[in-house]
Amino acid sequence: MTIKSLSIITACAAIMATTASCTKDLNRLPYVQETSETVYKDPVKIKGVLAKLYGSLCLSGQHYEDNSLSDIVTDNTGTNVFLRNYWQLQELTTDEAVIGWNDGDLLSFHNLNFTPDGKYVKVLYDRIFFGVAACNEFLRQTAEEKMSSFPADVAADIQEYRYEARFLRAFYYWTAIDMYGKVPFVTEADPVGAFQPKQISRADLFTYLETELKALEELLPEPRTNEYGRADKGAAWMLLAKLYLNAKVYTGTEKNSETITYCNKLMTNSPYALAADYSQLFKTDNDKTAEIIFPVMADGVTSQSYGNTTFIVLGSIGGSMNVADYGVSTAWGGMRTTRAIVDLFPDPFGTVDKRAMFYSTGQNLDIADIASFNDGYAVPKFKNISSTGQAGSDPTRRFTDTDFPMFRLGDAYLMYAEAVVRGGSGGSVAEAVNYVNLLRRRAYGNNNGDISATQLTLDFILAERGRELYWEAKRRTDLVRFGKLTNGSYLWPFKGGVASGTGVQEKYNVFPIPTTDRIANPNLVQNDGY
């Protein structure tokens, strides 16, 4: 069984029966096929539970539309997936994306007026802590003393799975520190059952993550030696680099030199390399590139989901767009971008900079009506076709095969450059310019887009991150780090719910703790201002 085959999940009950130890308010219905007494006595099934941990990033649960088989229950099974909600909260709050659907609190994100009672504010929070709880339970059940009856080689494999579970837990906690700030904190050492976890400060959670990831970088497999889609040292290095790059937001103290250290690990004498064709990174065969460091996987047959890249692809198609051009059979007509992102490029059609992948036929560049798909250029960056033009594997063309590049090398190049400009040691301006120009030469097909050292400023880097990484769920974190998300120094259409854009309160730099979890756990204190 490979982790790509996320449909093989026989251990759901072993996780779901115990995950309430993290947050008490999650409304879940256990789907009992087997219990931990049988699952954790079979190495194949133990690996199936590991697949479940990875699957929680991209799947609803045991079925893509049967709510009774969901990990967490919402009014629409397809809306409860981690990646879908992470993408929405990272993108819709920024200049990169608007959405026309009036579902729950979706419109509050671009308006930057979300509240602790918001539907999707809660769904992402619940998804994060379901993931944390599932990882904790896996670690409890695979403790060394419980695995001692297995042959040495089998026990060694299970120990490797444990390292991956610890990485996934760290990944979830990183999304928590970034999105929600101070959150409940639980590990496998805490009790199961009627337990109300203490809240951890952002600074203390940063220290925990730093310590845990530095331990894991010594334990995980070497980069690109694990099965594709599974965590390795490279994933740990990238997560550490991201943690350090945002350290001032999380702790008040910059860690730019540390960012450079870990970017260097990814870029120096490593097996990672830029994809020759930028567009392949967003197609069904992106797993064939050496650029992706950690993907959230999709398979149109074995891991069907309305919350992986299926959501991004279908939600980005509408108007006069021909669905067959994108390898799918339907269009949802939801997301578009604002003029602010289109204007970052020399032209919107990729004539000069091939990273510009906008659809303008029948679309208005300026947005007058958020609800109209025709207002704002469409962004068909992700496609359910291969680099050779073949559609994805699902014969109905409803579900995608395109993996989501959560971490990739191009991002590390820009992180290195930013950390250098911010004054970090261990790098150089000359090398930073070189890394930026490598990305721009891929984009331009020549050196016409090369920049000089004097052009490498923070404003340039933020704009270049927009050109390189738009639609990849990075923008909100970037704008917060650059001090641009909430104040009036940078405006975009309908920021703050105003057509011309307006500044909003600083409290919106972090999402609120959902009201339901504060009611369930009196240890939790709300983020300031909510």
mmCIF file of C-alpha atoms in Angstrom, residues 313-323 326 328 330-336 359 361-363 373-374 378-380:
data_model
loop_
_atom_site.group_PDB
_atom_site.id
_atom_site.type_symbol
_atom_site.label_atom_id
_atom_site.label_comp_id
_atom_site.label_asym_id
_atom_site.label_seq_id
_atom_site.Cartn_x
_atom_site.Cartn_y
_atom_site.Cartn_z
ATOM 1 C CA VAL A 313 -9.872 23.592 -10.243
ATOM 2 C CA LEU A 314 -13.678 23.488 -10.414
ATOM 3 C CA GLY A 315 -14.131 26.617 -8.324
ATOM 4 C CA SER A 316 -11.864 28.570 -10.680
ATOM 5 C CA ILE A 317 -13.825 27.704 -13.841
ATOM 6 C CA GLY A 318 -16.971 29.447 -15.029
ATOM 7 C CA GLY A 319 -18.280 32.001 -17.502
ATOM 8 C CA SER A 320 -17.288 31.176 -21.093
ATOM 9 C CA MET A 321 -14.505 28.784 -20.067
ATOM 10 C CA ASN A 322 -14.580 25.362 -21.748
ATOM 11 C CA VAL A 323 -14.384 22.770 -18.979
ATOM 12 C CA TYR A 326 -9.020 21.883 -17.900
ATOM 13 C CA VAL A 328 -12.987 18.297 -15.990
ATOM 14 C CA THR A 330 -18.252 20.693 -14.808
ATOM 15 C CA ALA A 331 -17.617 24.207 -13.513
ATOM 16 C CA TRP A 332 -18.510 25.700 -10.147
ATOM 17 C CA GLY A 333 -17.964 29.361 -11.065
ATOM 18 C CA GLY A 334 -16.691 30.645 -7.741
ATOM 19 C CA MET A 335 -13.248 32.203 -7.429
ATOM 20 C CA ARG A 336 -11.584 35.020 -9.358
ATOM 21 C CA TYR A 359 -8.703 33.974 -18.323
ATOM 22 C CA THR A 361 -12.703 36.400 -22.306
ATOM 23 C CA GLY A 362 -16.066 37.646 -21.119
ATOM 24 C CA GLN A 363 -14.511 38.681 -17.801
ATOM 25 C CA PHE A 373 -18.223 35.265 -11.734
ATOM 26 C CA ASN A 374 -17.711 37.553 -14.734
ATOM 27 C CA ALA A 378 -10.523 33.817 -13.706
ATOM 28 C CA VAL A 379 -7.423 31.929 -12.561
ATOM 29 C CA PRO A 380 -7.181 28.461 -14.150
#
